[in-house]
Structures are given as C-alpha cells and as structure tokens.
Tab-separated table of N, CA, C and O and ligand atoms in Angstrom:
chain	number	residue	atom	x	y	z
A	1	MET	N	-0.950	1.578	10.518
A	1	MET	CA	-1.235	1.544	11.958
A	1	MET	C	-2.382	0.582	12.224
A	1	MET	O	-3.405	0.628	11.561
A	2	LYS	N	-2.206	-0.246	13.184
A	2	LYS	CA	-3.255	-1.197	13.537
A	2	LYS	C	-4.008	-0.657	14.743
A	2	LYS	O	-3.419	-0.365	15.772
A	3	THR	N	-5.302	-0.498	14.607
A	3	THR	CA	-6.083	0.076	15.700
A	3	THR	C	-7.134	-0.912	16.180
A	3	THR	O	-8.076	-1.216	15.469
A	4	GLY	N	-6.934	-1.413	17.364
A	4	GLY	CA	-7.921	-2.248	18.023
A	4	GLY	C	-8.539	-3.346	17.177
A	4	GLY	O	-9.681	-3.252	16.780
A	5	ALA	N	-7.791	-4.382	16.888
A	5	ALA	CA	-8.324	-5.488	16.102
A	5	ALA	C	-9.639	-5.967	16.698
A	5	ALA	O	-9.741	-6.180	17.899
A	6	GLY	N	-10.634	-6.106	15.879
A	6	GLY	CA	-11.922	-6.589	16.348
A	6	GLY	C	-12.892	-5.476	16.668
A	6	GLY	O	-14.092	-5.688	16.671
A	7	ILE	N	-12.372	-4.268	16.917
A	7	ILE	CA	-13.266	-3.161	17.249
A	7	ILE	C	-13.374	-2.224	16.048
A	7	ILE	O	-12.404	-1.598	15.647
A	8	VAL	N	-14.544	-2.148	15.477
A	8	VAL	CA	-14.765	-1.290	14.313
A	8	VAL	C	-15.538	-0.060	14.761
A	8	VAL	O	-16.571	-0.166	15.427
A	9	GLU	N	-15.023	1.127	14.409
A	9	GLU	CA	-15.683	2.364	14.823
A	9	GLU	C	-16.798	2.733	13.861
A	9	GLU	O	-16.692	2.543	12.660
A	10	ASN	N	-17.852	3.264	14.447
A	10	ASN	CA	-19.015	3.693	13.666
A	10	ASN	C	-18.771	5.109	13.132
A	10	ASN	O	-19.233	6.091	13.706
A	11	THR	N	-18.009	5.192	12.060
A	11	THR	CA	-17.681	6.485	11.466
A	11	THR	C	-18.228	6.560	10.047
A	11	THR	O	-18.493	5.530	9.419
A	12	GLU	N	-18.370	7.786	9.547
A	12	GLU	CA	-18.849	7.953	8.174
A	12	GLU	C	-17.876	7.317	7.186
A	12	GLU	O	-18.290	6.710	6.194
A	13	GLU	N	-16.595	7.424	7.472
A	13	GLU	CA	-15.592	6.811	6.600
A	13	GLU	C	-15.815	5.295	6.510
A	13	GLU	O	-15.793	4.716	5.425
A	14	ASN	N	-16.033	4.653	7.650
A	14	ASN	CA	-16.261	3.208	7.643
A	14	ASN	C	-17.590	2.856	6.985
A	14	ASN	O	-17.710	1.835	6.317
A	15	ARG	N	-18.593	3.702	7.161
A	15	ARG	CA	-19.882	3.434	6.501
A	15	ARG	C	-19.732	3.499	4.982
A	15	ARG	O	-20.325	2.695	4.260
A	16	GLN	N	-18.913	4.441	4.518
A	16	GLN	CA	-18.674	4.549	3.068
A	16	GLN	C	-17.979	3.301	2.537
A	16	GLN	O	-18.323	2.784	1.472
A	17	ILE	N	-17.003	2.806	3.279
A	17	ILE	CA	-16.312	1.575	2.869
A	17	ILE	C	-17.302	0.419	2.843
A	17	ILE	O	-17.354	-0.364	1.898
A	18	CYS	N	-18.099	0.318	3.886
A	18	CYS	CA	-19.052	-0.784	3.999
A	18	CYS	C	-20.061	-0.797	2.855
A	18	CYS	O	-20.457	-1.864	2.386
A	19	ARG	N	-20.450	0.369	2.377
A	19	ARG	CA	-21.440	0.431	1.292
A	19	ARG	C	-20.949	-0.254	0.024
A	19	ARG	O	-21.736	-0.684	-0.800
A	20	LYS	N	-19.637	-0.378	-0.123
A	20	LYS	CA	-19.085	-1.039	-1.304
A	20	LYS	C	-19.296	-2.553	-1.238
A	20	LYS	O	-19.178	-3.246	-2.246
A	21	TYR	N	-19.573	-3.057	-0.050
A	21	TYR	CA	-19.711	-4.499	0.144
A	21	TYR	C	-21.126	-4.857	0.609
A	21	TYR	O	-21.883	-5.487	-0.113
A	22	CYS	N	-21.466	-4.456	1.813
A	22	CYS	CA	-22.824	-4.720	2.293
A	22	CYS	C	-23.863	-4.141	1.335
A	22	CYS	O	-24.893	-4.765	1.083
A	23	GLY	N	-23.568	-2.949	0.817
A	23	GLY	CA	-24.560	-2.263	-0.009
A	23	GLY	C	-24.954	-3.006	-1.265
A	23	GLY	O	-26.035	-2.764	-1.806
A	24	ILE	N	-24.088	-3.899	-1.744
A	24	ILE	CA	-24.398	-4.605	-2.991
A	24	ILE	C	-24.498	-6.110	-2.797
A	24	ILE	O	-24.674	-6.847	-3.751
A	25	CYS	N	-24.379	-6.600	-1.576
A	25	CYS	CA	-24.350	-8.049	-1.383
A	25	CYS	C	-25.756	-8.641	-1.507
A	25	CYS	O	-26.752	-7.966	-1.279
A	26	PRO	N	-25.845	-9.905	-1.911
A	26	PRO	CA	-27.152	-10.541	-2.148
A	26	PRO	C	-28.051	-10.552	-0.916
A	26	PRO	O	-29.267	-10.387	-1.029
A	27	THR	N	-27.456	-10.743	0.246
A	27	THR	CA	-28.256	-10.777	1.471
A	27	THR	C	-28.899	-9.418	1.728
A	27	THR	O	-30.086	-9.327	2.062
A	28	CYS	N	-28.121	-8.368	1.549
A	28	CYS	CA	-28.638	-7.005	1.762
A	28	CYS	C	-29.752	-6.686	0.779
A	28	CYS	O	-30.814	-6.194	1.152
A	29	ARG	N	-29.536	-7.004	-0.482
A	29	ARG	CA	-30.532	-6.659	-1.502
A	29	ARG	C	-31.798	-7.494	-1.364
A	29	ARG	O	-32.907	-6.988	-1.489
A	30	HIS	N	-31.629	-8.782	-1.078
A	30	HIS	CA	-32.795	-9.659	-0.948
A	30	HIS	C	-33.696	-9.222	0.207
A	30	HIS	O	-34.920	-9.281	0.115
A	31	ASN	N	-33.070	-8.795	1.300
A	31	ASN	CA	-33.831	-8.449	2.503
A	31	ASN	C	-34.078	-6.950	2.649
A	31	ASN	O	-34.627	-6.522	3.661
A	32	SER	N	-33.661	-6.165	1.661
A	32	SER	CA	-33.813	-4.698	1.703
A	32	SER	C	-33.313	-4.126	3.022
A	32	SER	O	-33.992	-3.328	3.676
A	33	LEU	N	-32.126	-4.551	3.404
A	33	LEU	CA	-31.600	-4.154	4.711
A	33	LEU	C	-31.419	-2.643	4.849
A	33	LEU	O	-31.422	-2.121	5.963
A	34	GLU	N	-31.289	-1.947	3.720
A	34	GLU	CA	-31.091	-0.488	3.777
A	34	GLU	C	-32.327	0.239	4.318
A	34	GLU	O	-32.245	1.411	4.683
A	35	LYS	N	-33.456	-0.471	4.410
A	35	LYS	CA	-34.687	0.159	4.903
A	35	LYS	C	-34.829	0.070	6.417
A	35	LYS	O	-35.778	0.583	6.992
A	36	TYR	N	-33.917	-0.651	7.068
A	36	TYR	CA	-34.021	-0.879	8.507
A	36	TYR	C	-32.750	-0.405	9.207
A	36	TYR	O	-31.702	-0.277	8.586
A	37	GLN	N	-32.857	-0.178	10.479
A	37	GLN	CA	-31.687	0.243	11.260
A	37	GLN	C	-31.106	-0.932	12.031
A	37	GLN	O	-31.859	-1.762	12.529
A	38	PRO	N	-29.802	-0.994	12.161
A	38	PRO	CA	-28.836	-0.182	11.415
A	38	PRO	C	-28.836	-0.579	9.945
A	38	PRO	O	-28.986	-1.761	9.637
A	39	ASP	N	-28.640	0.397	9.065
A	39	ASP	CA	-28.774	0.129	7.641
A	39	ASP	C	-27.474	-0.290	6.966
A	39	ASP	O	-27.490	-0.733	5.821
A	40	ILE	N	-26.364	-0.157	7.681
A	40	ILE	CA	-25.042	-0.474	7.098
A	40	ILE	C	-24.045	-0.606	8.239
A	40	ILE	O	-24.369	-0.271	9.383
A	41	LEU	N	-22.866	-1.087	7.946
A	41	LEU	CA	-21.782	-1.225	8.935
A	41	LEU	C	-22.217	-2.084	10.136
A	41	LEU	O	-22.067	-1.706	11.293
A	42	PHE	N	-22.707	-3.240	9.829
A	42	PHE	CA	-23.252	-4.134	10.854
A	42	PHE	C	-22.185	-4.651	11.811
A	42	PHE	O	-22.483	-4.971	12.964
A	43	CYS	N	-20.940	-4.725	11.356
A	43	CYS	CA	-19.875	-5.220	12.238
A	43	CYS	C	-19.605	-4.246	13.381
A	43	CYS	O	-19.078	-4.634	14.416
A	44	ALA	N	-19.980	-2.974	13.214
A	44	ALA	CA	-19.807	-1.988	14.285
A	44	ALA	C	-21.120	-1.651	14.972
A	44	ALA	O	-21.150	-1.406	16.181
A	45	ARG	N	-22.218	-1.668	14.220
A	45	ARG	CA	-23.482	-1.151	14.742
A	45	ARG	C	-24.464	-2.231	15.173
A	45	ARG	O	-25.548	-1.928	15.671
A	46	GLY	N	-24.099	-3.499	14.958
A	46	GLY	CA	-24.980	-4.574	15.380
A	46	GLY	C	-25.853	-5.078	14.252
A	46	GLY	O	-25.844	-4.542	13.152
A	47	GLU	N	-26.622	-6.110	14.539
A	47	GLU	CA	-27.370	-6.754	13.472
A	47	GLU	C	-28.599	-5.962	13.053
A	47	GLU	O	-29.094	-5.108	13.782
A	48	SER	N	-29.061	-6.270	11.879
A	48	SER	CA	-30.208	-5.583	11.293
A	48	SER	C	-31.494	-5.915	12.049
A	48	SER	O	-31.646	-7.001	12.589
A	49	SER	N	-32.415	-4.970	12.045
A	49	SER	CA	-33.730	-5.205	12.646
A	49	SER	C	-34.743	-5.640	11.587
A	49	SER	O	-35.937	-5.731	11.868
A	50	ALA	N	-34.273	-5.926	10.391
A	50	ALA	CA	-35.179	-6.337	9.310
A	50	ALA	C	-35.869	-7.657	9.658
A	50	ALA	O	-35.248	-8.559	10.204
A	51	PRO	N	-37.168	-7.777	9.343
A	51	PRO	CA	-37.893	-9.020	9.614
A	51	PRO	C	-37.598	-10.087	8.564
A	51	PRO	O	-37.129	-9.768	7.478
A	52	SER	N	-37.887	-11.316	8.904
A	52	SER	CA	-37.774	-12.472	8.006
A	52	SER	C	-36.524	-12.424	7.133
A	52	SER	O	-36.598	-12.392	5.910
A	53	GLN	N	-35.385	-12.410	7.798
A	53	GLN	CA	-34.135	-12.345	7.056
A	53	GLN	C	-33.785	-13.688	6.432
A	53	GLN	O	-33.914	-14.731	7.052
A	54	LYS	N	-33.340	-13.639	5.218
A	54	LYS	CA	-32.834	-14.835	4.557
A	54	LYS	C	-31.361	-14.623	4.270
A	54	LYS	O	-30.975	-13.624	3.667
A	55	GLU	N	-30.542	-15.559	4.701
A	55	GLU	CA	-29.099	-15.409	4.595
A	55	GLU	C	-28.591	-15.920	3.259
A	55	GLU	O	-28.744	-17.096	2.942
A	56	LEU	N	-28.008	-15.033	2.474
A	56	LEU	CA	-27.388	-15.418	1.207
A	56	LEU	C	-25.891	-15.138	1.328
A	56	LEU	O	-25.357	-15.133	2.417
A	57	ASN	N	-25.233	-14.912	0.214
A	57	ASN	CA	-23.789	-14.670	0.273
A	57	ASN	C	-23.435	-13.431	1.082
A	57	ASN	O	-24.193	-12.477	1.120
A	58	CYS	N	-22.257	-13.472	1.696
A	58	CYS	CA	-21.730	-12.338	2.453
A	58	CYS	C	-20.447	-11.854	1.788
A	58	CYS	O	-19.566	-12.656	1.499
A	59	TYR	N	-20.346	-10.540	1.563
A	59	TYR	CA	-19.159	-9.967	0.918
A	59	TYR	C	-18.134	-9.449	1.926
A	59	TYR	O	-17.105	-8.920	1.532
A	60	CYS	N	-18.406	-9.584	3.203
A	60	CYS	CA	-17.481	-9.066	4.226
A	60	CYS	C	-16.032	-9.524	4.048
A	60	CYS	O	-15.125	-8.709	4.213
A	61	PRO	N	-15.769	-10.804	3.723
A	61	PRO	CA	-14.362	-11.216	3.630
A	61	PRO	C	-13.551	-10.430	2.595
A	61	PRO	O	-12.323	-10.416	2.661
A	62	ALA	N	-14.204	-9.753	1.659
A	62	ALA	CA	-13.486	-8.941	0.664
A	62	ALA	C	-13.233	-7.514	1.148
A	62	ALA	O	-12.492	-6.759	0.529
A	63	CYS	N	-13.823	-7.147	2.263
A	63	CYS	CA	-13.810	-5.760	2.749
A	63	CYS	C	-12.517	-5.446	3.494
A	63	CYS	O	-12.028	-6.269	4.276
A	64	GLU	N	-11.969	-4.247	3.279
A	64	GLU	CA	-10.714	-3.881	3.945
A	64	GLU	C	-10.870	-3.727	5.454
A	64	GLU	O	-9.919	-3.930	6.208
A	65	ILE	N	-12.055	-3.392	5.912
A	65	ILE	CA	-12.286	-3.295	7.358
A	65	ILE	C	-12.232	-4.689	7.986
A	65	ILE	O	-11.704	-4.879	9.078
A	66	TYR	N	-12.753	-5.642	7.271
A	66	TYR	CA	-12.765	-7.036	7.724
A	66	TYR	C	-11.342	-7.531	7.970
A	66	TYR	O	-11.033	-8.080	9.027
A	67	SER	N	-10.441	-7.313	7.007
A	67	SER	CA	-9.069	-7.771	7.171
A	67	SER	C	-8.302	-6.906	8.162
A	67	SER	O	-7.545	-7.413	8.986
A	68	LYS	N	-8.530	-5.598	8.129
A	68	LYS	CA	-7.818	-4.689	9.037
A	68	LYS	C	-8.095	-5.015	10.497
A	68	LYS	O	-7.228	-4.909	11.359
A	69	HIS	N	-9.322	-5.411	10.797
A	69	HIS	CA	-9.711	-5.681	12.184
A	69	HIS	C	-9.732	-7.169	12.520
A	69	HIS	O	-10.260	-7.562	13.555
A	70	SER	N	-9.182	-7.975	11.610
A	70	SER	CA	-9.094	-9.416	11.857
A	70	SER	C	-10.445	-10.012	12.228
A	70	SER	O	-10.554	-10.817	13.159
A	71	LEU	N	-11.478	-9.609	11.513
A	71	LEU	CA	-12.818	-10.142	11.773
A	71	LEU	C	-12.924	-11.547	11.200
A	71	LEU	O	-12.140	-11.937	10.333
A	72	ILE	N	-13.869	-12.303	11.696
A	72	ILE	CA	-14.065	-13.659	11.183
A	72	ILE	C	-15.531	-13.910	10.863
A	72	ILE	O	-16.426	-13.259	11.383
A	73	ILE	N	-15.756	-14.831	9.956
A	73	ILE	CA	-17.045	-15.373	9.554
A	73	ILE	C	-17.870	-14.400	8.695
A	73	ILE	O	-18.270	-14.736	7.589
A	74	GLY	N	-18.136	-13.192	9.188
A	74	GLY	CA	-18.986	-12.274	8.429
A	74	GLY	C	-20.443	-12.431	8.820
A	74	GLY	O	-20.754	-12.860	9.930
A	75	HIS	N	-21.350	-12.086	7.903
A	75	HIS	CA	-22.787	-12.130	8.181
A	75	HIS	C	-23.133	-11.335	9.442
A	75	HIS	O	-23.956	-11.755	10.256
A	76	PHE	N	-22.529	-10.186	9.588
A	76	PHE	CA	-22.756	-9.362	10.773
A	76	PHE	C	-24.151	-8.755	10.800
A	76	PHE	O	-24.604	-8.269	11.834
A	77	CYS	N	-24.837	-8.796	9.684
A	77	CYS	CA	-26.195	-8.255	9.665
A	77	CYS	C	-27.176	-9.185	10.374
A	77	CYS	O	-28.286	-8.786	10.724
A	78	PHE	N	-26.785	-10.432	10.588
A	78	PHE	CA	-27.672	-11.404	11.233
A	78	PHE	C	-27.268	-11.751	12.653
A	78	PHE	O	-28.085	-11.945	13.501
A	79	LYS	N	-25.998	-11.882	12.867
A	79	LYS	CA	-25.556	-12.279	14.210
A	79	LYS	C	-24.165	-11.727	14.459
A	79	LYS	O	-23.398	-11.483	13.541
A	80	ARG	N	-23.847	-11.547	15.698
A	80	ARG	CA	-22.521	-11.026	16.039
A	80	ARG	C	-21.807	-11.979	16.957
A	80	ARG	O	-22.441	-12.676	17.711
B	1	SF4	S1	-22.832	-8.405	6.755
B	1	SF4	FE1	-22.314	-9.711	5.007
B	1	SF4	S2	-24.262	-10.707	4.505
B	1	SF4	FE2	-24.751	-8.939	5.781
B	1	SF4	S3	-25.164	-7.264	4.367
B	1	SF4	FE3	-22.992	-7.170	4.895
B	1	SF4	S4	-21.889	-8.297	3.296
B	1	SF4	FE4	-24.065	-8.850	3.229
B	2	SF4	S1	-16.773	-6.230	7.477
B	2	SF4	FE1	-18.796	-6.392	6.515
B	2	SF4	S2	-20.180	-5.260	7.876
B	2	SF4	FE2	-18.097	-4.660	8.359
B	2	SF4	S3	-17.674	-2.863	7.099
B	2	SF4	FE3	-16.937	-4.600	5.937
B	2	SF4	S4	-18.631	-5.183	4.618
B	2	SF4	FE4	-19.485	-3.889	6.239
C-alpha cells in the first residue's frame, strides 16, 4: 500500500527504521545529532537544532522510508 508519497509520519515504527540509517551515518555521529531535538527521523520531524553542523555522507537513499515515500536528495537533518 502506498501512503502519501512525500509525507512521512512521526511514529515509533518510523523512528526505529530511521535509527538504522541516520543513527549510524557519518553526519549524525560527527555532529552528535542524537543529543539535540529532533534527534532522529528528520524527514518527518524537521532539521536538527544542533549547532555548527558539518555535512558528511547521508544514508537516507538506502532507507526504506526514503524509497517508499519517493523522497529526494536526503540530508534532512540540515535542510528540508
Ligand atoms: S538525514 Fe542523512 S545526513 Fe542526516 S543524519 Fe540522516 S542519514 Fe545522516
Ligand atoms: S529517509 Fe533519512 S531521515 Fe527519513 S527515515 Fe530514512 S534515514 Fe531517516
């Protein structure tokens, strides 16, 4: 079932999926994004409030939510 391409719901299930990608990606680890809100699922919850962000690789294109919702580009922790 395809549900609202482009719209990602802020659910615990989606946060668990996101942790497999955002949670281990170089950008997240370098900037300690887990210490700031929103701490995960940036494609649904908006960009991180972490200071002095440095953009490294993004793992979003490998994520099933990314393909399911036809998202593009990635790096949702920095810009939407
Ligand atoms: S949105 Fe992309 S760059 Fe940002 S933490 Fe998630 S996988 Fe990493
Ligand atoms: S597309 Fe990126 S931000 Fe969205 S759930 Fe997947 S890994 Fe997380």
